[in-house]
mmCIF file of C-alpha atoms and ligand atoms in Angstrom:
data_model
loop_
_atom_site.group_PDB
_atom_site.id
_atom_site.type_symbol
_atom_site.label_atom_id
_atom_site.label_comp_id
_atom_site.label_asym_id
_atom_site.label_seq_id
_atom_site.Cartn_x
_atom_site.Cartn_y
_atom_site.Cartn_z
ATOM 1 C CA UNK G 15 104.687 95.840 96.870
ATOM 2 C CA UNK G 16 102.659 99.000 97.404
ATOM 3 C CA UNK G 17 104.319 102.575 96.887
ATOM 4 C CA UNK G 18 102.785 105.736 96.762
ATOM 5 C CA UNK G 19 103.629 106.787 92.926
ATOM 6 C CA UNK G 20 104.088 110.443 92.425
ATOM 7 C CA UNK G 21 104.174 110.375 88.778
ATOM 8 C CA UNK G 22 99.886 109.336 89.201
ATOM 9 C CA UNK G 23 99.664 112.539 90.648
ATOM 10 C CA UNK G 24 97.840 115.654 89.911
ATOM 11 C CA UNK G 25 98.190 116.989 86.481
ATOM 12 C CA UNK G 26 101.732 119.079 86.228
ATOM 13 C CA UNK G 27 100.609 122.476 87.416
ATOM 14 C CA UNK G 28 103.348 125.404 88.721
ATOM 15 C CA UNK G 29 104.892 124.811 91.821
ATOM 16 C CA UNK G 30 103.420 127.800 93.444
ATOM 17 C CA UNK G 31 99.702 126.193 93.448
ATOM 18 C CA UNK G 32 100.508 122.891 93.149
ATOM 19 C CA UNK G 33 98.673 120.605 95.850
ATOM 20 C CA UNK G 34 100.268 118.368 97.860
ATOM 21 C CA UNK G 35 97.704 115.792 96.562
ATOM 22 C CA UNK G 36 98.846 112.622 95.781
ATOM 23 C CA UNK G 37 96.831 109.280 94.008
ATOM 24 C CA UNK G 38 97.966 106.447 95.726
ATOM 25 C CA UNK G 39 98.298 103.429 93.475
ATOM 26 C CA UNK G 40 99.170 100.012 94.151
ATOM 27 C CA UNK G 41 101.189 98.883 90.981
ATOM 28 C CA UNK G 42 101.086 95.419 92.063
ATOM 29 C CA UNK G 43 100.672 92.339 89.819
ATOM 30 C CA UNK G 44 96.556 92.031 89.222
ATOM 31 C CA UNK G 45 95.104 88.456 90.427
ATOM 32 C CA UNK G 46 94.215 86.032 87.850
ATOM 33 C CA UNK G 47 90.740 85.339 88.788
ATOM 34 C CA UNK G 48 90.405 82.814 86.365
ATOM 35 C CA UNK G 49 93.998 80.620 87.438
ATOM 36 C CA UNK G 50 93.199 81.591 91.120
ATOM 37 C CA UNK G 51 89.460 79.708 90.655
ATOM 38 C CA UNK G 52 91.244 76.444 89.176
ATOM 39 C CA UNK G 53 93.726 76.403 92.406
ATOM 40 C CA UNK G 54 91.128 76.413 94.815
ATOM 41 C CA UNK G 55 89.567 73.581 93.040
ATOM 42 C CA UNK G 56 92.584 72.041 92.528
ATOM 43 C CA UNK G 57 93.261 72.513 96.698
ATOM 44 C CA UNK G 58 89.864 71.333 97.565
ATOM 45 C CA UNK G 59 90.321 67.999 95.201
ATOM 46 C CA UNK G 60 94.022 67.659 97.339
ATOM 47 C CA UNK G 61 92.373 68.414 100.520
ATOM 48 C CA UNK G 62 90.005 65.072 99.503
ATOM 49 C CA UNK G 63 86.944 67.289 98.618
ATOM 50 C CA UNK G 64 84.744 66.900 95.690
ATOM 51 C CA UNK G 65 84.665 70.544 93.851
ATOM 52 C CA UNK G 66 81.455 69.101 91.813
ATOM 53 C CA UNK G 67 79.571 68.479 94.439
ATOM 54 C CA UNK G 68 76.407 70.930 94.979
ATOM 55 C CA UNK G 69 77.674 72.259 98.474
ATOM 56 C CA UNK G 70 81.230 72.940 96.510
ATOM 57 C CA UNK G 71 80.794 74.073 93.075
ATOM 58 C CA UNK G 72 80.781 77.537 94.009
ATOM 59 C CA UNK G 73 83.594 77.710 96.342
ATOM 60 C CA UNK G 74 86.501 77.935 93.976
ATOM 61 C CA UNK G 75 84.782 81.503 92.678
ATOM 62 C CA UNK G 76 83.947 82.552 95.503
ATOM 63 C CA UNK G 77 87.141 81.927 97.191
ATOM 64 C CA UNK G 78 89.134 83.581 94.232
ATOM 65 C CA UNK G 79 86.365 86.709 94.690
ATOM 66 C CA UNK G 80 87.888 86.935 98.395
ATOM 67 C CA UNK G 81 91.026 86.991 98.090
ATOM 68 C CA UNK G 82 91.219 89.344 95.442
ATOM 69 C CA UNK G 83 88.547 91.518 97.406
ATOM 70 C CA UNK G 84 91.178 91.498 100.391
ATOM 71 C CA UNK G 85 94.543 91.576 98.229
ATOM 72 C CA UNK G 86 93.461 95.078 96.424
ATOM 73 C CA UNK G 87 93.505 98.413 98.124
ATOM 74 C CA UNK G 88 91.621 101.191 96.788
ATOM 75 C CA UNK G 89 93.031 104.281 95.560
ATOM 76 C CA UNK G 90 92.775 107.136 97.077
ATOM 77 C CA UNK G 91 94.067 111.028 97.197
ATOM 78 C CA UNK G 92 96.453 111.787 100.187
ATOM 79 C CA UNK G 93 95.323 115.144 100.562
ATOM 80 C CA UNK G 94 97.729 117.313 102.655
ATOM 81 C CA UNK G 95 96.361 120.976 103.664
ATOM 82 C CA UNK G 96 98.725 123.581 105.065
ATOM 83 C CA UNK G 97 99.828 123.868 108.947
ATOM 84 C CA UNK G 98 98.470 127.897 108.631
ATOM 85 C CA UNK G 99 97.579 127.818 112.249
ATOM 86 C CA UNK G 100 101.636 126.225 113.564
ATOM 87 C CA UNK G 101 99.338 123.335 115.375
ATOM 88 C CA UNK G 102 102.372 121.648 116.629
ATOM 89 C CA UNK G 103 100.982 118.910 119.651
ATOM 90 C CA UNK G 104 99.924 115.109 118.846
ATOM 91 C CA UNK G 105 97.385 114.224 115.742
ATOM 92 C CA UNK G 106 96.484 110.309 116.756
ATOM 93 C CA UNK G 107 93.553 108.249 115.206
ATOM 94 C CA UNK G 108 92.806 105.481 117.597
ATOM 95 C CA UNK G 109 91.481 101.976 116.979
ATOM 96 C CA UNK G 110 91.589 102.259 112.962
ATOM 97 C CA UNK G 111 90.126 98.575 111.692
ATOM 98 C CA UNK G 112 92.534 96.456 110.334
ATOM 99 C CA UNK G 113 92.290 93.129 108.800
ATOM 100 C CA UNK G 114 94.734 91.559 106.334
ATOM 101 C CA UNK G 115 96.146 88.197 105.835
ATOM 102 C CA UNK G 116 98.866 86.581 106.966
ATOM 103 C CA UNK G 117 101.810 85.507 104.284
ATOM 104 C CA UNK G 118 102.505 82.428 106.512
ATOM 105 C CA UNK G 119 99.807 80.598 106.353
ATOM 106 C CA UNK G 120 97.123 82.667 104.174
ATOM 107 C CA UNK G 121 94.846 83.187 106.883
ATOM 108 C CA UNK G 122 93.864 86.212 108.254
ATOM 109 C CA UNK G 123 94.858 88.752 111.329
ATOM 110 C CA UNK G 124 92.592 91.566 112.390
ATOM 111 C CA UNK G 125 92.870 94.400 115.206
ATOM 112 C CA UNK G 126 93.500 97.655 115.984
ATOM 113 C CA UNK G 127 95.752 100.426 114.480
ATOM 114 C CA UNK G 128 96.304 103.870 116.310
ATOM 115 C CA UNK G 129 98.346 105.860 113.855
ATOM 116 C CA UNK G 130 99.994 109.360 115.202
ATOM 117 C CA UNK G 131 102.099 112.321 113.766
ATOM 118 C CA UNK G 132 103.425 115.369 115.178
ATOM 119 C CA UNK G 133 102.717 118.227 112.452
ATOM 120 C CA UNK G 134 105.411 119.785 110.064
ATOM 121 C CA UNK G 135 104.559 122.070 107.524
ATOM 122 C CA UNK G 136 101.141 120.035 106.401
ATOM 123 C CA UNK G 137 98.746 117.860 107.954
ATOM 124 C CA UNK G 138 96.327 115.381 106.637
ATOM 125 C CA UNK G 139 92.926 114.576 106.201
ATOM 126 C CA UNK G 140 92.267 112.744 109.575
ATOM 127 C CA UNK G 141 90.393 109.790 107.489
ATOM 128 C CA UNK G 142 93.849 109.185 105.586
ATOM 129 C CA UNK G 143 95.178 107.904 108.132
ATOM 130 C CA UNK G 144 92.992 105.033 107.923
ATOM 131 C CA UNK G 145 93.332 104.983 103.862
ATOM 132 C CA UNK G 146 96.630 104.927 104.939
ATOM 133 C CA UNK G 147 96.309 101.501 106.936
ATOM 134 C CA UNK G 148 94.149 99.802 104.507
ATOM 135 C CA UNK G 149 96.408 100.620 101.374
ATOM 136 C CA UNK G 150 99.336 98.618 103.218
ATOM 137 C CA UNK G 151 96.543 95.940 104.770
ATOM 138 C CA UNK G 152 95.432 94.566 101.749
ATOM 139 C CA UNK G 153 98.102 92.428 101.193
ATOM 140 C CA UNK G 154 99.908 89.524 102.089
ATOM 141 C CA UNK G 155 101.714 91.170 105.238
ATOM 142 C CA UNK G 156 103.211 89.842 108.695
ATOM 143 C CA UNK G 157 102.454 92.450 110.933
ATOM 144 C CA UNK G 158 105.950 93.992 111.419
ATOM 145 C CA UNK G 159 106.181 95.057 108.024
ATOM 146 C CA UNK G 160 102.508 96.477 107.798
ATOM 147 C CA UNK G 161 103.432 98.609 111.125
ATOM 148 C CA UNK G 162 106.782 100.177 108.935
ATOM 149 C CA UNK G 163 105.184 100.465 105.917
ATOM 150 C CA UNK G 164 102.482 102.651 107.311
ATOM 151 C CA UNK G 165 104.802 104.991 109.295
ATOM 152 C CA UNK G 166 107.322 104.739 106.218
ATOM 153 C CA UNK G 167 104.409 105.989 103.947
ATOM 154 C CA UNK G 168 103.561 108.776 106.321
ATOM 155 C CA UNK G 169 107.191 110.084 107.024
ATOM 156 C CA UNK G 170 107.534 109.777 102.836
ATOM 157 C CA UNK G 171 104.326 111.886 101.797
ATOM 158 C CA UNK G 172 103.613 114.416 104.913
ATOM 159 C CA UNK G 173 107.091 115.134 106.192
ATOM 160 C CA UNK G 174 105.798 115.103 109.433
ATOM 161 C CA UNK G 175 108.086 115.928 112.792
ATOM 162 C CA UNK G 176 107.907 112.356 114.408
ATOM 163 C CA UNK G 177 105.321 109.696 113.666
ATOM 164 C CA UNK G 178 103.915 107.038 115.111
ATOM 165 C CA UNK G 179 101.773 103.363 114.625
ATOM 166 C CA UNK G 180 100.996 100.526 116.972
ATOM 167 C CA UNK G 181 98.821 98.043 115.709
ATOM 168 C CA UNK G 182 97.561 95.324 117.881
ATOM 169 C CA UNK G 183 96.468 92.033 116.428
ATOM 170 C CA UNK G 184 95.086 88.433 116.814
ATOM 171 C CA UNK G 185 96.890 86.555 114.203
ATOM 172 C CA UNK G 186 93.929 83.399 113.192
ATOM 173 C CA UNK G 187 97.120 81.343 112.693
ATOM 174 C CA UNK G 188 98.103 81.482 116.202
ATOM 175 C CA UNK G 189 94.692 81.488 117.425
ATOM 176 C CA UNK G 190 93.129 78.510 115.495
ATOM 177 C CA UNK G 191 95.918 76.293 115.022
ATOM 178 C CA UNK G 192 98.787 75.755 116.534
ATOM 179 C CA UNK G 193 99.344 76.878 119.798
ATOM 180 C CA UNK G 194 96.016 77.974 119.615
ATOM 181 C CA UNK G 195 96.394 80.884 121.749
ATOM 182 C CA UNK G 196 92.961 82.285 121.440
ATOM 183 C CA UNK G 197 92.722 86.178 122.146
ATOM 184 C CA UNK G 198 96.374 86.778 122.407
ATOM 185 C CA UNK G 199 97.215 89.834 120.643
ATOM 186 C CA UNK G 200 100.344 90.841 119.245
ATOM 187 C CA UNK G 201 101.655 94.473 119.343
ATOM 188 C CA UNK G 202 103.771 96.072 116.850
ATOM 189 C CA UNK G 203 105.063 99.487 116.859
ATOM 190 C CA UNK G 204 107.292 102.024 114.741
ATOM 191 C CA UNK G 205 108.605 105.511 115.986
ATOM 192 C CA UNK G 206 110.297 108.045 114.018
ATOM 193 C CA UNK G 207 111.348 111.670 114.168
ATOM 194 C CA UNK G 208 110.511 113.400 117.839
ATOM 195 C CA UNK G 209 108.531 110.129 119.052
ATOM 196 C CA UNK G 210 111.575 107.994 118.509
ATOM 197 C CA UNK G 211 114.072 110.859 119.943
ATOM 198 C CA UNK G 212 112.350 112.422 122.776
ATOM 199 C CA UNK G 213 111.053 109.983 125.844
ATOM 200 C CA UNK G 214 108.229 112.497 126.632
ATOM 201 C CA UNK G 215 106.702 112.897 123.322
ATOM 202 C CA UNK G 216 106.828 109.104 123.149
ATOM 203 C CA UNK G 217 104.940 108.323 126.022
ATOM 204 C CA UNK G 218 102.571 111.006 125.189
ATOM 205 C CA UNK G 219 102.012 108.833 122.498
ATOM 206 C CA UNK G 220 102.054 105.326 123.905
ATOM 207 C CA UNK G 221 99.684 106.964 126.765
ATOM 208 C CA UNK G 222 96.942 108.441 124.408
ATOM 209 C CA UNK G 223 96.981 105.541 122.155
ATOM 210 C CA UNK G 224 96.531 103.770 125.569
ATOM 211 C CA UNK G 225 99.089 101.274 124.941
ATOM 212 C CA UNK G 226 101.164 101.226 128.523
HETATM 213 ZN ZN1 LIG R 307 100.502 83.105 110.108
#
């Protein structure tokens, strides 16, 4: 599982001019390229394939390349910068990609993500919040968890006064197989602080995220 690790932080400085900066890290368990490669071949023989053959012989690597491509975020700094100027109304990023796979069935769901906070003492780099989605994406997720986990993250490491994240998805599962319910999207949300508390300041949100 994912967690932002203080201790990968900046070098220890004194508190006075310390930055809020932190590395985020995903201390999860590497892929084994190598055993990953001899499953897929192992799945395609099950599935009745021939791995040998020329169209095939490739897959297995390439397959293990993928996953491992879309099961490991990149780091990155959360830069925070101080509140100087008391900005205290709605920060949302709207319609922040997201694609990550499904733990059910290993295939993938991709959508939107509009991410919101209401400023405390520090805001954020506005492209975090989409560092911020990713980190948690690359995973094997169901979307419920990906939605906490990326207000959880935010509420940890920018102590904001309420947050907020929808993301809207079409789950491949659901749309391929299955019921097959092509183009149906599934909407996930998590409130906390002022946008859980106070009705106005939540459908400010739900309104400029343009989720009704
Ligand atoms: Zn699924």
């Amino acid at each position: 599982m994912t967690t932002f690790d203080p201790a990968a932080s900046l070098p220890e400085q004194p508190a006075a001019v310390r930055q809020p900066s932190l590395r985020v890290v995903a201390p999860r368990q590497g892929v084994d390229l190598a055993a990953a490669e001899q499953a897929v071949a192992d799945l395609l023989v099950a599935l009745g394939k021939d791995p040998n053959s020329e169209h095939l012989s490739d897959t297995p690597r390439r397959v293990a390349q993928s996953f491992a491509e879309l099961l490991t975020p990149r780091e990155f700094d959360l830069t925070t910068f101080p509140n100087d100027e008391g900005y205290d109304e709605l920060v949302l990023a709207k319609g922040i990609p997201v694609q990550s796979l499904c733990e059910h069935h290993l295939l993938p769901f991709h959508g939107i993500a509009h991410v919101g906070y209401l400023p405390g003492k520090r805001i954020l780099g506005l492209s975090k919040l989409a560092r911020v989605v990713e980190l948690f994406a690359r995973d094997l997720q169901v979307q419920e968890r990906l939605t906490q986990q990326v207000a959880n993250g935010l509420l940890e490491h920018l102590a904001p006064k309420g947050v907020g994240v929808v993301i809207e998805a079409e789950h491949l599962c659901m749309s391929l197989r299955g019921v097959r319910a092509t183009g149906s999207r599934t909407v996930t949300s998590a409130l906390h602080g002022v946008l859980r508390e106070d009705a106005r300041s939540r459908q400010e949100f739900f309104a400029l995220a343009g989720v009704a």
